[in-house]
mmCIF file of C-alpha atoms in Angstrom:
data_model
loop_
_atom_site.group_PDB
_atom_site.id
_atom_site.type_symbol
_atom_site.label_atom_id
_atom_site.label_comp_id
_atom_site.label_asym_id
_atom_site.label_seq_id
_atom_site.Cartn_x
_atom_site.Cartn_y
_atom_site.Cartn_z
ATOM 1 C CA MET A 27 0.010 0.049 0.212
ATOM 2 C CA ILE A 28 1.450 3.025 -0.691
ATOM 3 C CA LEU A 29 0.686 6.584 0.953
ATOM 4 C CA SER A 30 1.091 10.131 0.270
ATOM 5 C CA LYS A 31 2.909 12.486 2.435
ATOM 6 C CA ALA A 32 2.575 16.537 2.045
ATOM 7 C CA ILE A 33 6.188 17.767 3.180
ATOM 8 C CA ARG A 34 7.164 21.579 3.873
ATOM 9 C CA PRO A 35 5.809 24.101 1.480
ATOM 10 C CA GLN A 36 8.262 25.452 -0.777
ATOM 11 C CA PRO A 37 8.272 29.610 -1.350
ATOM 12 C CA GLN A 38 6.389 29.165 -4.734
ATOM 13 C CA ASN A 39 3.386 27.827 -2.413
ATOM 14 C CA LYS A 40 3.896 24.475 -3.957
ATOM 15 C CA ALA A 41 3.624 21.479 -2.114
ATOM 16 C CA GLU A 42 6.380 18.488 -2.281
ATOM 17 C CA VAL A 43 4.894 15.230 -2.607
ATOM 18 C CA LYS A 44 6.611 11.858 -1.400
ATOM 19 C CA GLU A 45 5.076 8.398 -1.611
ATOM 20 C CA LEU A 46 6.067 6.243 1.159
ATOM 21 C CA ASP A 47 5.765 2.485 1.438
ATOM 22 C CA TRP A 48 3.274 1.231 4.514
ATOM 23 C CA LYS A 49 6.159 -0.442 5.771
ATOM 24 C CA GLU A 50 8.166 2.980 6.246
ATOM 25 C CA VAL A 51 5.061 4.417 7.722
ATOM 26 C CA GLN A 52 4.768 1.627 10.110
ATOM 27 C CA SER A 53 8.592 2.411 10.951
ATOM 28 C CA TRP A 54 8.108 5.744 11.370
ATOM 29 C CA PHE A 55 5.004 5.320 13.855
ATOM 30 C CA GLN A 56 7.369 2.927 15.534
ATOM 31 C CA ARG A 57 9.982 5.317 15.830
ATOM 32 C CA THR A 58 8.004 8.493 17.096
ATOM 33 C CA PHE A 59 5.482 7.028 19.226
ATOM 34 C CA PHE A 60 6.646 3.398 20.243
ATOM 35 C CA ALA A 61 10.395 3.994 20.767
ATOM 36 C CA GLY A 62 11.796 1.610 23.116
ATOM 37 C CA GLU A 63 14.283 -1.151 22.987
ATOM 38 C CA ASP A 64 13.798 -4.923 23.968
ATOM 39 C CA LEU A 65 14.895 -6.126 27.256
ATOM 40 C CA PRO A 66 16.645 -9.453 26.843
ATOM 41 C CA SER A 67 16.178 -11.776 29.692
ATOM 42 C CA THR A 68 19.832 -12.269 30.139
ATOM 43 C CA GLN A 69 21.563 -12.872 33.820
ATOM 44 C CA ARG A 70 23.001 -9.377 33.758
ATOM 45 C CA THR A 71 19.414 -8.283 33.158
ATOM 46 C CA ALA A 72 17.601 -10.268 35.804
ATOM 47 C CA GLU A 73 20.796 -9.954 38.204
ATOM 48 C CA GLN A 74 19.448 -5.843 38.398
ATOM 49 C CA GLU A 75 15.947 -6.641 39.318
ATOM 50 C CA SER A 76 15.387 -6.784 42.764
ATOM 51 C CA PRO A 77 13.169 -9.339 43.330
ATOM 52 C CA VAL A 78 15.087 -11.874 41.241
ATOM 53 C CA ALA A 79 18.211 -10.877 43.036
ATOM 54 C CA ALA A 80 16.641 -11.207 46.528
ATOM 55 C CA ALA A 81 15.226 -14.827 45.589
ATOM 56 C CA HIS A 82 18.354 -15.962 44.174
ATOM 57 C CA ARG A 83 20.085 -14.822 47.351
ATOM 58 C CA ILE A 84 17.379 -16.534 49.851
ATOM 59 C CA LEU A 85 17.485 -19.747 47.842
ATOM 60 C CA THR A 86 21.400 -19.998 47.341
ATOM 61 C CA ASN A 87 22.031 -19.130 51.225
ATOM 62 C CA ALA A 88 19.389 -21.209 52.273
ATOM 63 C CA MET A 89 20.769 -24.335 50.793
ATOM 64 C CA SER A 90 24.421 -23.338 51.443
ATOM 65 C CA VAL A 91 23.765 -23.631 55.278
ATOM 66 C CA MET A 92 22.720 -26.779 55.387
ATOM 67 C CA PRO A 93 25.636 -28.990 56.269
ATOM 68 C CA MET A 94 25.945 -32.745 55.089
ATOM 69 C CA ALA A 95 26.874 -35.711 56.936
ATOM 70 C CA ILE A 96 27.195 -39.436 56.278
ATOM 71 C CA PHE A 97 24.919 -42.223 58.273
ATOM 72 C CA GLN A 98 24.828 -46.113 58.402
ATOM 73 C CA LYS A 99 21.546 -47.813 58.734
ATOM 74 C CA ARG A 100 22.308 -50.751 60.986
ATOM 75 C CA GLU A 101 20.089 -53.169 62.607
ATOM 76 C CA ASP A 102 20.127 -51.310 66.070
ATOM 77 C CA GLY A 103 19.574 -47.957 64.609
ATOM 78 C CA ARG A 104 20.945 -45.324 62.341
ATOM 79 C CA HIS A 105 24.644 -44.130 63.389
ATOM 80 C CA PRO A 106 26.539 -41.223 62.107
ATOM 81 C CA VAL A 107 29.791 -42.523 60.808
ATOM 82 C CA SER A 108 33.350 -41.162 59.899
ATOM 83 C CA MET A 109 34.652 -41.096 56.617
ATOM 84 C CA PRO A 110 37.902 -39.151 56.706
ATOM 85 C CA GLU A 111 38.417 -38.472 52.994
ATOM 86 C CA LEU A 112 34.771 -37.311 52.175
ATOM 87 C CA ASP A 113 34.325 -35.672 55.942
ATOM 88 C CA TYR A 114 36.962 -33.242 54.732
ATOM 89 C CA LEU A 115 35.296 -32.343 51.325
ATOM 90 C CA LEU A 116 31.850 -31.909 52.866
ATOM 91 C CA LYS A 117 32.663 -30.421 56.109
ATOM 92 C CA ILE A 118 36.058 -28.266 55.568
ATOM 93 C CA ARG A 119 37.219 -27.784 52.090
ATOM 94 C CA PRO A 120 35.796 -29.451 48.806
ATOM 95 C CA ASN A 121 38.499 -27.555 47.108
ATOM 96 C CA ALA A 122 41.163 -25.330 47.572
ATOM 97 C CA ARG A 123 39.442 -21.975 46.493
ATOM 98 C CA MET A 124 36.623 -22.406 48.693
ATOM 99 C CA GLY A 125 34.418 -23.946 51.758
ATOM 100 C CA PRO A 126 31.759 -26.188 52.055
ATOM 101 C CA ALA A 127 28.861 -23.427 52.164
ATOM 102 C CA LEU A 128 30.482 -21.253 49.466
ATOM 103 C CA CYS A 129 30.457 -24.447 46.893
ATOM 104 C CA ARG A 130 26.949 -25.426 47.905
ATOM 105 C CA LYS A 131 25.772 -21.640 47.235
ATOM 106 C CA ILE A 132 27.558 -21.786 44.089
ATOM 107 C CA LEU A 133 26.038 -25.294 42.964
ATOM 108 C CA MET A 134 22.452 -23.780 43.835
ATOM 109 C CA GLY A 135 23.234 -20.503 41.882
ATOM 110 C CA GLN A 136 23.789 -22.566 38.783
ATOM 111 C CA ALA A 137 20.915 -24.085 38.818
ATOM 112 C CA PHE A 138 18.998 -21.086 39.534
ATOM 113 C CA TRP A 139 19.787 -19.311 36.524
ATOM 114 C CA HIS A 140 20.449 -21.924 33.973
ATOM 115 C CA GLY A 141 18.144 -24.841 35.510
ATOM 116 C CA GLU A 142 21.307 -27.030 35.909
ATOM 117 C CA GLY A 143 24.061 -26.877 38.567
ATOM 118 C CA TYR A 144 27.476 -29.264 37.988
ATOM 119 C CA LEU A 145 29.732 -30.169 40.443
ATOM 120 C CA GLY A 146 32.788 -31.981 38.878
ATOM 121 C CA ILE A 147 34.099 -34.845 40.941
ATOM 122 C CA PHE A 148 38.110 -35.215 40.283
ATOM 123 C CA ARG A 149 39.978 -38.220 41.662
ATOM 124 C CA ASP A 150 43.624 -39.146 41.986
ATOM 125 C CA ARG A 151 45.279 -42.166 40.264
ATOM 126 C CA ARG A 152 43.652 -44.506 42.565
ATOM 127 C CA GLY A 153 40.124 -43.491 42.059
ATOM 128 C CA ARG A 154 39.751 -41.610 45.506
ATOM 129 C CA ILE A 155 37.787 -38.144 45.639
ATOM 130 C CA THR A 156 40.327 -35.287 45.711
ATOM 131 C CA ASP A 157 38.146 -32.127 44.787
ATOM 132 C CA LEU A 158 34.726 -31.189 44.214
ATOM 133 C CA ILE A 159 34.466 -28.088 41.853
ATOM 134 C CA PRO A 160 31.753 -26.312 40.578
ATOM 135 C CA LEU A 161 31.875 -25.893 37.048
ATOM 136 C CA PRO A 162 30.035 -23.210 34.472
ATOM 137 C CA THR A 163 26.775 -24.306 33.047
ATOM 138 C CA GLU A 164 27.315 -21.594 30.300
ATOM 139 C CA GLY A 165 30.037 -23.127 29.040
ATOM 140 C CA ARG A 166 28.610 -26.637 28.793
ATOM 141 C CA THR A 167 27.503 -29.019 25.877
ATOM 142 C CA ILE A 168 26.101 -32.293 26.043
ATOM 143 C CA ARG A 169 27.325 -34.967 23.540
ATOM 144 C CA LYS A 170 25.754 -38.662 22.575
ATOM 145 C CA ASP A 171 27.509 -41.330 21.744
ATOM 146 C CA GLN A 172 25.487 -42.733 18.802
ATOM 147 C CA SER A 173 27.107 -46.281 19.020
ATOM 148 C CA THR A 174 26.855 -46.849 22.824
ATOM 149 C CA GLY A 175 24.402 -44.460 23.945
ATOM 150 C CA GLN A 176 26.518 -43.083 26.480
ATOM 151 C CA LEU A 177 26.399 -39.243 27.321
ATOM 152 C CA TRP A 178 29.394 -37.014 27.705
ATOM 153 C CA TYR A 179 29.304 -33.339 29.307
ATOM 154 C CA ASP A 180 31.893 -31.058 27.930
ATOM 155 C CA PHE A 181 32.616 -27.781 29.848
ATOM 156 C CA THR A 182 34.853 -25.380 28.183
ATOM 157 C CA VAL A 183 36.150 -22.524 30.592
ATOM 158 C CA ASP A 184 39.217 -19.940 29.601
ATOM 159 C CA GLY A 185 39.416 -21.996 26.212
ATOM 160 C CA LEU A 186 40.144 -25.257 27.565
ATOM 161 C CA THR A 187 37.971 -28.208 27.187
ATOM 162 C CA HIS A 188 37.354 -30.722 30.042
ATOM 163 C CA THR A 189 35.083 -33.629 29.176
ATOM 164 C CA PHE A 190 33.255 -35.400 32.248
ATOM 165 C CA ALA A 191 31.343 -38.893 32.179
ATOM 166 C CA PRO A 192 27.802 -38.534 34.163
ATOM 167 C CA SER A 193 29.484 -40.627 37.219
ATOM 168 C CA ASP A 194 32.049 -37.818 37.439
ATOM 169 C CA LEU A 195 29.458 -35.222 37.707
ATOM 170 C CA ILE A 196 26.882 -34.091 40.605
ATOM 171 C CA ILE A 197 23.985 -32.841 38.509
ATOM 172 C CA VAL A 198 21.158 -30.821 40.725
ATOM 173 C CA PHE A 199 18.329 -28.959 38.971
ATOM 174 C CA PHE A 200 16.040 -25.965 39.713
ATOM 175 C CA ASP A 201 13.508 -27.348 37.455
ATOM 176 C CA THR A 202 13.599 -30.098 34.785
ATOM 177 C CA TYR A 203 10.821 -31.611 32.171
ATOM 178 C CA ASP A 204 13.214 -34.245 31.173
ATOM 179 C CA GLY A 205 15.836 -35.213 33.697
ATOM 180 C CA LEU A 206 18.486 -34.104 31.234
ATOM 181 C CA HIS A 207 17.696 -30.044 30.494
ATOM 182 C CA GLY A 208 17.306 -28.063 33.259
ATOM 183 C CA LYS A 209 14.875 -24.698 33.302
ATOM 184 C CA GLY A 210 16.203 -22.101 35.161
ATOM 185 C CA ILE A 211 14.446 -18.936 36.341
ATOM 186 C CA LEU A 212 15.788 -17.318 33.196
ATOM 187 C CA ALA A 213 13.733 -19.624 31.178
ATOM 188 C CA LEU A 214 10.770 -19.909 33.242
ATOM 189 C CA ALA A 215 10.328 -16.189 34.211
ATOM 190 C CA LYS A 216 11.636 -14.547 30.890
ATOM 191 C CA ALA A 217 8.632 -12.268 30.325
ATOM 192 C CA THR A 218 8.410 -11.138 34.259
ATOM 193 C CA ILE A 219 12.511 -10.556 34.329
ATOM 194 C CA ALA A 220 11.780 -8.272 31.021
ATOM 195 C CA ALA A 221 8.916 -6.330 32.249
ATOM 196 C CA ASP A 222 10.186 -5.726 35.643
ATOM 197 C CA ALA A 223 13.358 -4.212 33.818
ATOM 198 C CA GLY A 224 11.160 -2.063 31.447
ATOM 199 C CA ALA A 225 9.298 -0.876 34.891
ATOM 200 C CA GLN A 226 12.800 -0.367 36.614
ATOM 201 C CA LYS A 227 14.256 1.630 33.316
ATOM 202 C CA TYR A 228 11.105 3.727 33.031
ATOM 203 C CA ALA A 229 11.473 4.971 36.390
ATOM 204 C CA ARG A 230 15.049 5.604 35.907
ATOM 205 C CA LYS A 231 14.139 7.695 32.760
ATOM 206 C CA PHE A 232 11.201 9.432 34.458
ATOM 207 C CA TYR A 233 13.243 10.745 37.459
ATOM 208 C CA GLN A 234 15.974 11.624 35.637
ATOM 209 C CA ASN A 235 13.745 13.867 33.770
ATOM 210 C CA GLY A 236 12.818 15.635 36.631
ATOM 211 C CA ALA A 237 9.396 13.813 37.062
ATOM 212 C CA ARG A 238 8.098 15.120 33.536
ATOM 213 C CA MET A 239 6.644 12.939 30.782
ATOM 214 C CA SER A 240 7.442 13.280 27.098
ATOM 215 C CA GLY A 241 5.108 15.159 24.927
ATOM 216 C CA ILE A 242 4.161 16.890 21.416
ATOM 217 C CA VAL A 243 4.242 20.449 20.592
ATOM 218 C CA SER A 244 2.102 21.563 18.239
ATOM 219 C CA VAL A 245 2.623 24.848 16.291
ATOM 220 C CA ALA A 246 -0.014 26.551 14.382
ATOM 221 C CA THR A 247 2.521 27.302 11.338
ATOM 222 C CA ASP A 248 5.263 25.649 9.230
ATOM 223 C CA LEU A 249 8.762 25.654 10.824
ATOM 224 C CA GLY A 250 11.660 24.770 9.201
ATOM 225 C CA GLN A 251 14.137 22.150 10.881
ATOM 226 C CA GLU A 252 15.936 24.546 12.158
ATOM 227 C CA GLY A 253 12.951 25.858 14.208
ATOM 228 C CA ARG A 254 11.912 22.436 15.259
ATOM 229 C CA ASP A 255 15.218 21.592 16.659
ATOM 230 C CA LYS A 256 15.402 25.060 18.374
ATOM 231 C CA ILE A 257 11.942 24.065 20.215
ATOM 232 C CA LYS A 258 12.920 20.538 21.200
ATOM 233 C CA GLU A 259 15.951 21.818 22.425
ATOM 234 C CA ALA A 260 14.332 24.359 24.478
ATOM 235 C CA PHE A 261 11.784 21.867 26.071
ATOM 236 C CA GLN A 262 14.610 19.183 26.728
ATOM 237 C CA ARG A 263 16.475 21.815 28.970
ATOM 238 C CA TYR A 264 13.516 22.330 30.634
ATOM 239 C CA ALA A 265 12.575 18.955 31.499
ATOM 240 C CA THR A 266 16.053 18.038 32.912
ATOM 241 C CA GLU A 267 17.469 21.621 34.026
ATOM 242 C CA ASP A 268 14.474 23.650 35.275
ATOM 243 C CA GLU A 269 12.814 21.195 37.468
ATOM 244 C CA PHE A 270 9.765 22.599 39.261
ATOM 245 C CA LYS A 271 9.621 25.979 36.978
ATOM 246 C CA VAL A 272 7.360 27.168 34.569
ATOM 247 C CA ALA A 273 7.334 26.466 30.828
ATOM 248 C CA VAL A 274 5.988 29.762 29.043
ATOM 249 C CA LEU A 275 4.758 28.721 25.188
ATOM 250 C CA ASP A 276 4.389 31.336 22.516
ATOM 251 C CA ARG A 277 3.567 31.218 18.739
ATOM 252 C CA ASP A 278 0.376 29.541 19.576
ATOM 253 C CA MET A 279 2.062 26.463 20.486
ATOM 254 C CA THR A 280 -0.089 23.812 22.322
ATOM 255 C CA TYR A 281 2.181 21.009 24.688
ATOM 256 C CA THR A 282 0.082 17.571 24.632
ATOM 257 C CA PRO A 283 1.852 15.064 26.817
ATOM 258 C CA ILE A 284 2.406 11.575 25.530
ATOM 259 C CA GLY A 285 2.489 8.029 27.405
ATOM 260 C CA LEU A 286 0.593 7.795 30.970
ATOM 261 C CA ASN A 287 1.774 9.143 34.148
ATOM 262 C CA GLN A 288 2.953 6.724 37.067
ATOM 263 C CA GLN A 289 -0.567 6.791 38.805
ATOM 264 C CA GLN A 290 -2.217 5.893 35.687
ATOM 265 C CA ALA A 291 0.254 3.283 34.545
ATOM 266 C CA GLN A 292 -0.348 1.578 38.243
ATOM 267 C CA PHE A 293 3.614 1.846 38.463
ATOM 268 C CA ILE A 294 3.840 0.631 42.175
ATOM 269 C CA GLU A 295 1.135 -2.180 41.640
ATOM 270 C CA SER A 296 3.246 -3.235 38.454
ATOM 271 C CA ARG A 297 6.212 -3.793 40.764
ATOM 272 C CA ASN A 298 4.223 -5.612 43.112
ATOM 273 C CA PHE A 299 3.176 -7.910 40.580
ATOM 274 C CA SER A 300 6.606 -8.704 39.697
ATOM 275 C CA VAL A 301 7.304 -9.693 43.389
ATOM 276 C CA GLU A 302 4.234 -11.898 43.282
ATOM 277 C CA GLU A 303 5.331 -13.739 39.963
ATOM 278 C CA VAL A 304 8.781 -14.285 41.223
ATOM 279 C CA SER A 305 7.437 -15.862 44.216
ATOM 280 C CA ARG A 306 5.348 -17.907 42.303
ATOM 281 C CA PHE A 307 8.079 -19.019 40.197
ATOM 282 C CA THR A 308 10.686 -19.895 43.129
ATOM 283 C CA GLY A 309 8.137 -20.894 45.734
ATOM 284 C CA ILE A 310 9.882 -18.246 48.064
ATOM 285 C CA PRO A 311 7.117 -16.474 50.274
ATOM 286 C CA GLN A 312 6.423 -12.705 49.453
ATOM 287 C CA TYR A 313 7.242 -11.403 52.703
ATOM 288 C CA MET A 314 10.873 -12.894 52.537
ATOM 289 C CA LEU A 315 10.835 -10.933 49.119
ATOM 290 C CA GLN A 316 10.346 -7.732 51.550
ATOM 291 C CA SER A 317 6.575 -7.750 50.331
ATOM 292 C CA GLY A 318 3.443 -8.711 51.052
ATOM 293 C CA LYS A 319 1.902 -9.254 54.778
ATOM 294 C CA GLN A 320 4.338 -8.951 57.493
ATOM 295 C CA ALA A 321 2.909 -10.120 60.591
ATOM 296 C CA TYR A 322 4.938 -12.153 62.600
ATOM 297 C CA SER A 323 2.691 -15.584 63.599
ATOM 298 C CA SER A 324 1.698 -15.866 59.603
ATOM 299 C CA ASN A 325 5.614 -15.286 58.677
ATOM 300 C CA GLU A 326 6.546 -17.837 60.739
ATOM 301 C CA GLN A 327 4.117 -20.608 59.345
ATOM 302 C CA GLN A 328 5.493 -19.275 55.856
ATOM 303 C CA GLN A 329 8.750 -20.032 57.030
ATOM 304 C CA LEU A 330 7.942 -23.565 57.902
ATOM 305 C CA ASP A 331 5.815 -23.851 54.547
ATOM 306 C CA PHE A 332 9.034 -22.371 52.785
ATOM 307 C CA VAL A 333 11.303 -25.035 53.852
ATOM 308 C CA ILE A 334 8.821 -27.976 53.727
ATOM 309 C CA SER A 335 7.531 -26.848 50.049
ATOM 310 C CA THR A 336 10.233 -25.395 48.491
ATOM 311 C CA LEU A 337 13.717 -26.711 50.278
ATOM 312 C CA GLN A 338 12.693 -30.307 50.867
ATOM 313 C CA PRO A 339 12.285 -31.206 47.323
ATOM 314 C CA TYR A 340 15.832 -29.567 46.584
ATOM 315 C CA VAL A 341 17.565 -31.191 49.403
ATOM 316 C CA THR A 342 15.749 -34.691 48.630
ATOM 317 C CA GLN A 343 17.376 -34.200 45.080
ATOM 318 C CA TRP A 344 20.781 -33.259 46.298
ATOM 319 C CA GLU A 345 21.065 -36.055 49.156
ATOM 320 C CA GLU A 346 19.940 -38.736 46.565
ATOM 321 C CA GLU A 347 22.640 -37.090 43.807
ATOM 322 C CA PHE A 348 25.745 -36.783 46.519
ATOM 323 C CA GLN A 349 25.287 -40.349 47.958
ATOM 324 C CA TYR A 350 24.988 -42.056 44.548
ATOM 325 C CA LYS A 351 27.941 -40.231 43.087
ATOM 326 C CA LEU A 352 30.193 -39.963 46.322
ATOM 327 C CA LEU A 353 29.649 -43.414 47.974
ATOM 328 C CA SER A 354 30.865 -46.772 46.409
ATOM 329 C CA GLU A 355 28.165 -49.230 45.445
ATOM 330 C CA GLN A 356 29.363 -51.485 48.334
ATOM 331 C CA GLN A 357 28.775 -48.720 50.852
ATOM 332 C CA LEU A 358 25.432 -48.088 49.492
ATOM 333 C CA LYS A 359 24.685 -51.725 49.837
ATOM 334 C CA THR A 360 25.924 -51.994 53.600
ATOM 335 C CA GLY A 361 23.547 -48.796 54.681
ATOM 336 C CA TYR A 362 25.616 -45.672 54.276
ATOM 337 C CA TYR A 363 24.109 -42.657 53.235
ATOM 338 C CA LEU A 364 23.825 -38.881 53.143
ATOM 339 C CA ARG A 365 21.935 -36.391 54.865
ATOM 340 C CA MET A 366 21.418 -32.565 54.838
ATOM 341 C CA ASN A 367 20.742 -30.993 58.313
ATOM 342 C CA VAL A 368 17.601 -29.243 57.399
ATOM 343 C CA ALA A 369 17.232 -28.502 61.168
ATOM 344 C CA ALA A 370 20.034 -25.798 60.769
ATOM 345 C CA ARG A 371 17.767 -23.558 58.263
ATOM 346 C CA LEU A 372 14.919 -24.075 60.755
ATOM 347 C CA ARG A 373 16.998 -22.742 63.858
ATOM 348 C CA GLY A 374 14.796 -19.579 64.876
ATOM 349 C CA ASP A 375 15.044 -17.527 68.032
ATOM 350 C CA ASN A 376 15.388 -18.798 71.303
ATOM 351 C CA GLU A 377 11.810 -19.191 72.146
ATOM 352 C CA SER A 378 11.151 -21.157 68.942
ATOM 353 C CA ARG A 379 14.015 -23.594 69.384
ATOM 354 C CA SER A 380 12.943 -24.198 72.979
ATOM 355 C CA ARG A 381 9.238 -25.014 72.182
ATOM 356 C CA PHE A 382 11.015 -27.326 69.583
ATOM 357 C CA TYR A 383 13.591 -28.915 71.479
ATOM 358 C CA GLU A 384 10.909 -29.459 74.292
ATOM 359 C CA LYS A 385 8.380 -31.283 72.147
ATOM 360 C CA MET A 386 10.961 -33.328 70.499
ATOM 361 C CA ILE A 387 12.553 -34.422 74.080
ATOM 362 C CA SER A 388 8.911 -34.923 75.371
ATOM 363 C CA THR A 389 7.756 -37.244 72.504
ATOM 364 C CA GLY A 390 10.618 -39.250 72.680
ATOM 365 C CA VAL A 391 12.164 -38.159 69.391
ATOM 366 C CA TYR A 392 15.539 -36.953 70.822
ATOM 367 C CA CYS A 393 17.536 -36.972 73.626
ATOM 368 C CA PRO A 394 18.848 -33.830 75.583
ATOM 369 C CA ASP A 395 21.964 -34.760 74.545
ATOM 370 C CA ASP A 396 20.898 -34.388 70.950
ATOM 371 C CA CYS A 397 19.676 -31.145 71.323
ATOM 372 C CA ARG A 398 22.603 -29.998 73.145
ATOM 373 C CA ALA A 399 24.713 -30.909 70.469
ATOM 374 C CA TRP A 400 22.799 -28.617 68.032
ATOM 375 C CA GLU A 401 23.609 -25.610 70.846
ATOM 376 C CA GLU A 402 27.280 -26.412 70.602
ATOM 377 C CA LYS A 403 26.751 -27.596 74.409
ATOM 378 C CA ASN A 404 28.985 -30.960 75.969
ATOM 379 C CA PRO A 405 26.764 -33.751 76.818
ATOM 380 C CA LEU A 406 25.431 -34.204 80.180
ATOM 381 C CA PRO A 407 27.696 -36.277 82.630
ATOM 382 C CA ASN A 408 27.636 -39.734 83.484
ATOM 383 C CA GLY A 409 25.527 -40.391 80.145
ATOM 384 C CA ALA A 410 22.278 -38.649 81.717
ATOM 385 C CA GLY A 411 21.620 -36.792 78.953
ATOM 386 C CA GLN A 412 21.380 -40.117 76.175
ATOM 387 C CA ARG A 413 18.089 -41.220 78.211
ATOM 388 C CA PHE A 414 14.726 -40.850 76.279
ATOM 389 C CA PHE A 415 11.981 -39.511 77.955
ATOM 390 C CA MET A 416 7.980 -39.687 77.003
ATOM 391 C CA THR A 417 5.242 -37.366 78.350
ATOM 392 C CA LYS A 418 3.414 -39.729 81.315
ATOM 393 C CA ASN A 419 4.517 -37.945 84.225
ATOM 394 C CA LEU A 420 7.827 -37.009 82.104
ATOM 395 C CA ASP A 421 9.612 -40.481 82.832
ATOM 396 C CA THR A 422 11.796 -42.842 80.664
ATOM 397 C CA ILE A 423 10.489 -45.245 78.042
ATOM 398 C CA GLU A 424 11.618 -48.257 80.377
ATOM 399 C CA HIS A 425 9.564 -46.910 83.285
ATOM 400 C CA ILE A 426 6.514 -46.308 80.968
ATOM 401 C CA ILE A 427 7.098 -49.778 79.494
ATOM 402 C CA GLY A 428 7.353 -51.532 82.652
ATOM 403 C CA GLY A 429 4.547 -50.289 84.147
ATOM 404 C CA THR A 430 6.148 -48.049 86.875
ATOM 405 C CA ALA A 431 6.040 -44.583 85.152
ATOM 406 C CA GLY A 432 5.989 -41.949 87.949
ATOM 407 C CA GLY A 433 7.952 -44.015 90.325
ATOM 408 C CA GLY A 434 11.365 -42.396 89.567
ATOM 409 C CA GLU A 435 14.831 -44.121 89.347
ATOM 410 C CA ASN A 436 14.161 -46.481 92.445
ATOM 411 C CA SER A 437 10.846 -47.626 91.219
#
């Protein structure tokens, strides 16, 4: 479709007519009224969005503070066991550059952004594990051997490529649909991240312009390019340098603002909506993202729900992956397993912890020495803290079973 456009009248009172293609007209309207850039949902962009950055910090910190320990299931119960080589990697130093908490934080961070987090398992010539090193997901490619079906993971760092078999990698997911490729926050919340980035950019430009909107100046006469540039320059100077002052229009000028003001655009509501969206994608309660209801009682319940609904699936996934990749087949057959201490995440204020300990001791779940160990206290003398209690006048289990409850030690 061809449109005609009248350009500036010439001195002979003639009009110059120029034919424009419809695509050119659309392009002109786009530049004039809808100028803007598409904001990519990259990690760099997302890191600058406060809800996403807060969600990353909360999830990675939560997984980093839960220590790992090795246990063995025997006929007489479950017991912590000492395996010096693995204990050193899990509790003291997984590699020369970082401690266990930082290693877990980086692993969860890679999964958060890219959907998958990788921990390289490095062994010496005798097959003993010497290092656990986080690997960059961005530099990873997956190859499949067409003859054997074997998968190989190639990681490129600083121009060097290292190939791993699946058995030499601890692989954790933020989310996945096939167990091979992960879905991170950049893939799941692409639209939310872009919208929030646009809102932040809009706010920055809005206040940089003295909280004034852009607009169109109409003049009841024909101006040359030089006249239009002068008017435009004057209004730009007014918008940036003369805040809180009055603009004076002459020559029958009319100023028409374009765009929406912050109230019309419901700016604050849109930012709150992005917090809600990030909360939905990550499972983090809104109050932890500094939004929503801030009542202590409800927040305490949400904190418990956060651990159970959000963290526990990651904890279970990590436990299964770590123990399968770090323990030998023989150790797995003889009852060895790995656990993360979720109780470390539930340690709250003194009153909450005391209520928790009281319930656990009074129902026979823990003995006093178990709770003292969590508080970094020594066991009670003479093995007194190793006894288990149940509520029936709070006596020992032996007395309750033997029918002498309430009779004390001499009954």
